[in-house]
Amino acid sequence: MSDLIRETIEGTTLTLSLQFNPENAVTEEAMHALLDVLQKYRDSSVRTILLTSTRPGFFSNGFDPALWLDRDEKFLKRTAATVNAILEIFFFYPIPVIAVINGHCMAVATFFAAFSDYRYMIDGHGYRIGLPEARVGAFIPSFPFFYLKELIGINHATDMVYQARLLKPVEARDIGLINEIFDSDEAAFARANRMAKRIAGLPIEGTRALKQCTRETYRPLFEAVRSFDEEIIVGLAQTPNTQEGFRSILEKRRPVFQ
């Protein structure tokens, strides 16, 4: 068990609570912790996963900018491959995943949410969900964008990507990015647990088959763009503007692009 992710099992429901750091920024260690825990339970008796956070105010703030700063090409290639591995196992996971988004949900975490089968978010605390990558010159992989387009439509997806809009929970619900919003953590978790129990009452073989049917048609596309995405990530991460973008986040200032 990793200190970075709290694992709680009740019946056949596994709750994975992210606790990487104060903002749940995704570090190299966090990526490997995610991979390890998802591999651990993929063939277990668990029937549903609840994904949430223990960190006040943050579901996840996306990648830690330091992950990409001043890195050599070998490190970046390895990291890009790990990013794809996480997206792959999360999207094609064999059982339903319910995301309880109890804080800000940024960048790659938005795709963790989008890839979940049900998405519940807390309203009333100023939380936002979105893709701020364009603001810092970062890259959004092709496959997550394609699925986002499938989920919320090409116009909304394009707007989220190019305008780097950070959506309020009600806005995210209205375009289909979020299923339901709640005014408290307790209400959201109660709803998530009811859904998990409903799923647990179904024959597990059928549930796994249904999950596979809803996802496997996307695998050829995922494989087709895997190398392309990794090459773009590595190349872009080494450009002066993208380095400046990530550095500006760490230094809490506006980026100055060339």
GROMACS .gro file of C-alpha atoms in nm:
model
  258
    1MET     CA    1   0.000   0.000   0.000
    2SER     CA    2   0.136   0.342  -0.098
    3ASP     CA    3   0.125   0.646   0.128
    4LEU     CA    4   0.028   0.846  -0.181
    5ILE     CA    5  -0.309   0.674  -0.229
    6ARG     CA    6  -0.533   0.559   0.054
    7GLU     CA    7  -0.708   0.231  -0.022
    8THR     CA    8  -1.037   0.153   0.154
    9ILE     CA    9  -1.251  -0.152   0.077
   10GLU     CA   10  -1.612  -0.180   0.190
   11GLY     CA   11  -1.783  -0.489   0.055
   12THR     CA   12  -1.694  -0.498  -0.313
   13THR     CA   13  -1.629  -0.123  -0.344
   14LEU     CA   14  -1.274   0.010  -0.341
   15THR     CA   15  -1.223   0.378  -0.259
   16LEU     CA   16  -0.896   0.524  -0.384
   17SER     CA   17  -0.828   0.857  -0.214
   18LEU     CA   18  -0.550   1.062  -0.370
   19GLN     CA   19  -0.311   1.219  -0.119
   20PHE     CA   20   0.002   1.288  -0.324
   21ASN     CA   21   0.076   1.631  -0.174
   22PRO     CA   22  -0.126   1.940  -0.068
   23GLU     CA   23  -0.264   2.005  -0.419
   24ASN     CA   24  -0.252   1.642  -0.537
   25ALA     CA   25  -0.013   1.751  -0.812
   26VAL     CA   26   0.085   1.446  -1.015
   27THR     CA   27   0.455   1.369  -0.966
   28GLU     CA   28   0.663   1.084  -1.105
   29GLU     CA   29   0.608   0.892  -0.782
   30ALA     CA   30   0.234   0.960  -0.796
   31MET     CA   31   0.211   0.823  -1.150
   32HIS     CA   32   0.377   0.498  -1.048
   33ALA     CA   33   0.156   0.473  -0.739
   34LEU     CA   34  -0.152   0.507  -0.960
   35LEU     CA   35  -0.028   0.243  -1.200
   36ASP     CA   36   0.057   0.004  -0.917
   37VAL     CA   37  -0.277   0.033  -0.738
   38LEU     CA   38  -0.482  -0.001  -1.057
   39GLN     CA   39  -0.283  -0.308  -1.159
   40LYS     CA   40  -0.327  -0.452  -0.810
   41TYR     CA   41  -0.708  -0.456  -0.824
   42ARG     CA   42  -0.788  -0.509  -1.192
   43ASP     CA   43  -0.842  -0.885  -1.150
   44SER     CA   44  -0.964  -0.880  -0.789
   45SER     CA   45  -1.313  -0.930  -0.643
   46VAL     CA   46  -1.366  -0.552  -0.636
   47ARG     CA   47  -1.666  -0.453  -0.848
   48THR     CA   48  -1.654  -0.074  -0.837
   49ILE     CA   49  -1.390   0.192  -0.772
   50LEU     CA   50  -1.459   0.530  -0.613
   51LEU     CA   51  -1.187   0.782  -0.698
   52THR     CA   52  -1.158   1.089  -0.477
   53SER     CA   53  -0.918   1.303  -0.272
   54THR     CA   54  -0.825   1.356   0.091
   55ARG     CA   55  -0.672   1.699   0.020
   56PRO     CA   56  -0.892   1.998   0.109
   57GLY     CA   57  -0.983   2.198  -0.198
   58PHE     CA   58  -0.814   1.974  -0.454
   59PHE     CA   59  -0.920   1.663  -0.639
   60SER     CA   60  -0.596   1.712  -0.832
   61ASN     CA   61  -0.420   2.017  -0.970
   62GLY     CA   62  -0.278   1.823  -1.265
   63PHE     CA   63   0.087   1.751  -1.328
   64ASP     CA   64   0.350   1.892  -1.098
   65PRO     CA   65   0.528   2.148  -1.322
   66ALA     CA   66   0.864   2.035  -1.182
   67LEU     CA   67   0.806   1.701  -1.352
   68TRP     CA   68   0.877   1.866  -1.688
   69LEU     CA   69   1.135   2.132  -1.600
   70ASP     CA   70   1.501   2.104  -1.704
   71ARG     CA   71   1.475   1.734  -1.791
   72ASP     CA   72   1.682   1.547  -2.045
   73GLU     CA   73   1.524   1.370  -2.341
   74LYS     CA   74   1.564   1.024  -2.190
   75PHE     CA   75   1.365   1.124  -1.881
   76LEU     CA   76   1.097   1.294  -2.090
   77LYS     CA   77   1.054   0.989  -2.313
   78ARG     CA   78   1.013   0.765  -2.010
   79THR     CA   79   0.766   1.007  -1.852
   80ALA     CA   80   0.561   1.042  -2.171
   81ALA     CA   81   0.535   0.663  -2.193
   82THR     CA   82   0.421   0.651  -1.830
   83VAL     CA   83   0.154   0.913  -1.899
   84ASN     CA   84   0.019   0.698  -2.181
   85ALA     CA   85   0.030   0.389  -1.958
   86ILE     CA   86  -0.184   0.565  -1.695
   87LEU     CA   87  -0.433   0.692  -1.952
   88GLU     CA   88  -0.454   0.344  -2.102
   89ILE     CA   89  -0.514   0.150  -1.781
   90PHE     CA   90  -0.759   0.411  -1.654
   91PHE     CA   91  -0.966   0.430  -1.972
   92PHE     CA   92  -0.974   0.054  -2.034
   93TYR     CA   93  -1.016  -0.046  -1.669
   94PRO     CA   94  -1.233  -0.359  -1.650
   95ILE     CA   95  -1.478  -0.239  -1.383
   96PRO     CA   96  -1.681   0.082  -1.340
   97VAL     CA   97  -1.510   0.385  -1.187
   98ILE     CA   98  -1.702   0.659  -1.006
   99ALA     CA   99  -1.521   0.991  -0.958
  100VAL     CA  100  -1.620   1.203  -0.659
  101ILE     CA  101  -1.460   1.536  -0.745
  102ASN     CA  102  -1.432   1.715  -0.412
  103GLY     CA  103  -1.199   1.997  -0.514
  104HIS     CA  104  -1.034   2.168  -0.809
  105CYS     CA  105  -0.980   1.927  -1.098
  106MET     CA  106  -0.721   2.045  -1.347
  107ALA     CA  107  -0.541   1.924  -1.659
  108VAL     CA  108  -0.472   1.548  -1.657
  109ALA     CA  109  -0.709   1.508  -1.361
  110THR     CA  110  -0.991   1.630  -1.585
  111PHE     CA  111  -0.923   1.327  -1.801
  112PHE     CA  112  -0.923   1.099  -1.496
  113ALA     CA  113  -1.272   1.238  -1.435
  114ALA     CA  114  -1.382   1.218  -1.799
  115PHE     CA  115  -1.263   0.858  -1.825
  116SER     CA  116  -1.471   0.761  -1.519
  117ASP     CA  117  -1.809   0.601  -1.578
  118TYR     CA  118  -1.989   0.836  -1.337
  119ARG     CA  119  -1.872   1.181  -1.234
  120TYR     CA  120  -2.005   1.362  -0.927
  121MET     CA  121  -1.875   1.705  -0.825
  122ILE     CA  122  -1.914   1.928  -0.521
  123ASP     CA  123  -2.058   2.276  -0.585
  124GLY     CA  124  -2.062   2.589  -0.372
  125HIS     CA  125  -1.693   2.611  -0.281
  126GLY     CA  126  -1.553   2.782  -0.590
  127TYR     CA  127  -1.413   2.460  -0.735
  128ARG     CA  128  -1.333   2.447  -1.105
  129ILE     CA  129  -1.266   2.173  -1.359
  130GLY     CA  130  -1.081   2.227  -1.684
  131LEU     CA  131  -0.781   2.216  -1.911
  132PRO     CA  132  -0.546   2.512  -1.855
  133GLU     CA  133  -0.267   2.368  -2.072
  134ALA     CA  134  -0.296   2.635  -2.343
  135ARG     CA  135  -0.207   2.903  -2.089
  136VAL     CA  136   0.138   2.754  -2.035
  137GLY     CA  137   0.208   2.605  -2.377
  138ALA     CA  138   0.154   2.245  -2.267
  139PHE     CA  139   0.016   1.960  -2.474
  140ILE     CA  140  -0.308   1.765  -2.450
  141PRO     CA  141  -0.271   1.410  -2.588
  142SER     CA  142  -0.480   1.320  -2.891
  143PHE     CA  143  -0.677   1.033  -2.742
  144PRO     CA  144  -0.807   1.216  -2.434
  145PHE     CA  145  -0.919   1.502  -2.658
  146PHE     CA  146  -1.097   1.260  -2.890
  147TYR     CA  147  -1.287   1.102  -2.601
  148LEU     CA  148  -1.365   1.442  -2.451
  149LYS     CA  149  -1.517   1.536  -2.788
  150GLU     CA  150  -1.725   1.217  -2.775
  151LEU     CA  151  -1.839   1.301  -2.422
  152ILE     CA  152  -1.930   1.669  -2.450
  153GLY     CA  153  -1.929   1.747  -2.823
  154ILE     CA  154  -1.672   1.902  -3.053
  155ASN     CA  155  -1.764   2.265  -2.981
  156HIS     CA  156  -1.740   2.236  -2.603
  157ALA     CA  157  -1.424   2.025  -2.623
  158THR     CA  158  -1.254   2.269  -2.860
  159ASP     CA  159  -1.351   2.560  -2.638
  160MET     CA  160  -1.211   2.388  -2.330
  161VAL     CA  161  -0.881   2.318  -2.506
  162TYR     CA  162  -0.812   2.645  -2.692
  163GLN     CA  163  -0.971   2.885  -2.444
  164ALA     CA  164  -0.839   2.695  -2.141
  165ARG     CA  165  -1.174   2.751  -1.974
  166LEU     CA  166  -1.207   2.643  -1.614
  167LEU     CA  167  -1.568   2.543  -1.563
  168LYS     CA  168  -1.790   2.584  -1.262
  169PRO     CA  169  -1.956   2.258  -1.154
  170VAL     CA  170  -2.293   2.365  -1.291
  171GLU     CA  171  -2.134   2.454  -1.626
  172ALA     CA  172  -1.956   2.119  -1.638
  173ARG     CA  173  -2.283   1.941  -1.563
  174ASP     CA  174  -2.473   2.133  -1.828
  175ILE     CA  175  -2.234   2.021  -2.105
  176GLY     CA  176  -2.219   1.660  -1.985
  177LEU     CA  177  -1.869   1.660  -1.836
  178ILE     CA  178  -2.021   1.600  -1.491
  179ASN     CA  179  -2.323   1.378  -1.425
  180GLU     CA  180  -2.447   1.540  -1.104
  181ILE     CA  181  -2.346   1.815  -0.862
  182PHE     CA  182  -2.394   1.823  -0.485
  183ASP     CA  183  -2.369   2.085  -0.214
  184SER     CA  184  -2.164   1.870   0.022
  185ASP     CA  185  -1.910   1.590   0.026
  186GLU     CA  186  -2.153   1.381   0.228
  187ALA     CA  187  -2.427   1.404  -0.033
  188ALA     CA  188  -2.188   1.321  -0.317
  189PHE     CA  189  -2.041   1.020  -0.140
  190ALA     CA  190  -2.388   0.897  -0.044
  191ARG     CA  191  -2.489   0.908  -0.410
  192ALA     CA  192  -2.165   0.740  -0.520
  193ASN     CA  193  -2.208   0.461  -0.267
  194ARG     CA  194  -2.567   0.402  -0.374
  195MET     CA  195  -2.451   0.371  -0.733
  196ALA     CA  196  -2.167   0.140  -0.632
  197LYS     CA  197  -2.408  -0.088  -0.444
  198ARG     CA  198  -2.643  -0.095  -0.741
  199ILE     CA  199  -2.356  -0.200  -0.969
  200ALA     CA  200  -2.236  -0.455  -0.713
  201GLY     CA  201  -2.576  -0.623  -0.732
  202LEU     CA  202  -2.525  -0.704  -1.098
  203PRO     CA  203  -2.351  -1.022  -1.217
  204ILE     CA  204  -1.980  -0.939  -1.221
  205GLU     CA  205  -1.917  -1.122  -1.549
  206GLY     CA  206  -2.183  -0.914  -1.720
  207THR     CA  207  -2.055  -0.590  -1.568
  208ARG     CA  208  -1.702  -0.658  -1.688
  209ALA     CA  209  -1.829  -0.750  -2.034
  210LEU     CA  210  -2.036  -0.432  -2.054
  211LYS     CA  211  -1.740  -0.218  -1.950
  212GLN     CA  212  -1.528  -0.385  -2.214
  213CYS     CA  213  -1.795  -0.328  -2.479
  214THR     CA  214  -1.811   0.044  -2.397
  215ARG     CA  215  -1.434   0.091  -2.423
  216GLU     CA  216  -1.261  -0.161  -2.650
  217THR     CA  217  -1.382   0.000  -2.971
  218TYR     CA  218  -1.152   0.292  -2.884
  219ARG     CA  219  -0.835   0.081  -2.850
  220PRO     CA  220  -0.728   0.099  -3.217
  221LEU     CA  221  -0.732   0.478  -3.196
  222PHE     CA  222  -0.538   0.477  -2.869
  223GLU     CA  223  -0.268   0.261  -3.024
  224ALA     CA  224  -0.264   0.463  -3.346
  225VAL     CA  225  -0.176   0.788  -3.168
  226ARG     CA  226   0.041   0.649  -2.886
  227SER     CA  227   0.379   0.716  -3.050
  228PHE     CA  228   0.264   1.046  -3.198
  229ASP     CA  229   0.151   1.176  -2.861
  230GLU     CA  230   0.471   1.070  -2.688
  231GLU     CA  231   0.685   1.239  -2.954
  232ILE     CA  232   0.486   1.562  -2.927
  233ILE     CA  233   0.502   1.561  -2.546
  234VAL     CA  234   0.879   1.514  -2.550
  235GLY     CA  235   0.940   1.772  -2.820
  236LEU     CA  236   0.712   2.038  -2.675
  237ALA     CA  237   0.842   1.994  -2.321
  238GLN     CA  238   1.188   2.095  -2.442
  239THR     CA  239   1.082   2.422  -2.606
  240PRO     CA  240   1.168   2.751  -2.433
  241ASN     CA  241   0.806   2.866  -2.422
  242THR     CA  242   0.676   2.549  -2.257
  243GLN     CA  243   0.964   2.554  -2.010
  244GLU     CA  244   0.874   2.915  -1.932
  245GLY     CA  245   0.509   2.819  -1.889
  246PHE     CA  246   0.583   2.549  -1.633
  247ARG     CA  247   0.838   2.767  -1.455
  248SER     CA  248   0.584   3.048  -1.425
  249ILE     CA  249   0.348   2.813  -1.241
  250LEU     CA  250   0.613   2.726  -0.986
  251GLU     CA  251   0.707   3.092  -0.944
  252LYS     CA  252   0.339   3.198  -0.925
  253ARG     CA  253   0.364   3.464  -1.197
  254ARG     CA  254   0.242   3.524  -1.549
  255PRO     CA  255   0.449   3.357  -1.820
  256VAL     CA  256   0.654   3.570  -2.056
  257PHE     CA  257   0.657   3.390  -2.390
  258GLN     CA  258   0.896   3.455  -2.676
   0.00000   0.00000   0.00000
